[in-house]
Amino acid sequence: MTKTLNESVSQPDGTTTVAAATDNPPDAREKIKPDPLGAAPAPKRPGLILATILVGYFMALLDGSIVNVALPSIHEKLHASGAGLQMVAAGYIIAYAVLLVTGARLGRILGHERLFKSGLAGFTLASLACGLAQNTGELITFRVIQGVAAAVMLPQVLSLIQQTFQGEARAKAMSAWTAVLASGIVVGQVLGGVLVTANVFGWSWRPVFLVNVPIGVVLWIVAARTLPSVKPRNSAARNTVDLAGVLTLSPTILALVVPLVLGHDEHWPVWGWILLAATAPLLGLFLAVERRVAARGSSPILPGQVLRRPGIKPSMILIFLVMVVYAGNLFATAIYLQGSLGFSALKTGLAFAPCAASFGLVSYYWRKIPAHLIRRLAVAGLLIAVVTMAAQILMFKDGGYGGAWFYLNQLVFGLGVGLGNAPTMTLALLNVPVTDAADASGLLATNAQLAQVVGISTLGTLYLSVSTGSALHSAGHAMAALSVAAAAVTLVAVVFAHHLHRHDRRLRLAAQAA
């Protein structure tokens, strides 16, 4: 008998029994209250709905990395300082990471379809403003606004998938969502290189932002006509924003992210170390506030009911480790290729195309792998990633890049991290009902974004610290050192994946559902 990710059975008492794809007997099923979001009717144009929300999601993910290869042009045209360039790149990610969980909660209160369209409109307008910016200060300001709009839009995507699709259709939609999540950062660097090199209308770096405007306008029109509108029917407790949680979580994330992003370029000032030291007590304060909010019967911004779902917490840790390696390695490699080897923006961007293709494809099609191999996927994929890191040591250590072997290595690296990430993401979401889709979306997206910031800042800082001066061999040794560190982190992830997946049959059944 083929099982889906979630099976729903109506009970005489009016509750709904939800069985995740597991071999547990029926009496182990969990009873939950009827879905407060309401059951959406079967969509008339499911393919168009999915394409609309995923293109919007992809566009926002893209803007986290598309600017990287445009930074030299921004420096030339706007005379931006090093710190200014860092904030152009990081302002978006900082605002995005800080507000994702809040955006998810607002979607549950005001309606996911409404918040998706509002975020998309804000993102499109902010992109236009970025493309027209006349100085570095304006560009940084509009990048932060862009990040805020993305934080409003992106958490709604998973919730719209959960409430719009059922059974096998939901499993396939989730695979597409995972593939988009996986490939956005790489495709951003590829597209950024293409647009900067093309120098459309002589606009230099501006098209990397202006390209969002026509796409955003079309998407908004399509979204207004096709997205299902489900009126929120939350309880009074859940129909609130946890302001105390927001006011304590935001400075906690800022204290961690800002010094990590700016520390190296600012030569690790005292204020950066003070902020990092403050992260732990701020986190303790946030957790204490959340416990008090929950004790009052309100709905804390840190969704305890989601964190208690089987597999969520260990899956988040594993995804965090994978994304640290993925983002950090790509960031440092882009600097090495463009800054040390003299690659053009286009050639640098295209260098990551094999990685983007393999990561995206494996994230979508991993369920096609024979079911008896599913539980071994994450471990096998991460071991493959370790091998690619070891290969990088040999390719980079003398100041080279390996020629054709580099592109093959990128292809295999994308395959490995895709196999490590996609099954784990599915496992994390497997037991999350529609009721908690918004909070789960915000939580997982925040986790992934913080991992990328940590990866870029820590592995990127390692590369920049080892690469002293302009000597090519120094940069090569820096890439070798980074590869060793990335391999070590990936080995930790391998051990974690082995313990997480080895006894879990849910992944095999999830694959059968598709």
Tab-separated table of C-alpha atoms in Angstrom, residues 237 241-245 288-299:
chain	number	residue	atom	x	y	z
A	237	ALA	CA	-4.171	33.285	21.529
A	241	VAL	CA	2.191	38.938	17.365
A	242	ASP	CA	4.554	38.078	20.192
A	243	LEU	CA	5.996	41.592	20.549
A	244	ALA	CA	8.105	40.656	23.553
A	245	GLY	CA	9.599	37.792	21.550
A	288	ALA	CA	12.951	33.251	29.340
A	289	VAL	CA	10.548	35.685	27.678
A	290	GLU	CA	9.191	32.909	25.447
A	291	ARG	CA	8.578	30.630	28.437
A	292	ARG	CA	6.637	33.408	30.143
A	293	VAL	CA	4.568	34.074	27.003
A	294	ALA	CA	3.730	30.375	26.716
A	295	ALA	CA	2.856	30.171	30.423
A	296	ARG	CA	0.309	32.968	29.936
A	297	GLY	CA	-1.426	30.902	27.267
A	298	SER	CA	-0.293	33.172	24.436
A	299	SER	CA	1.516	32.020	21.298
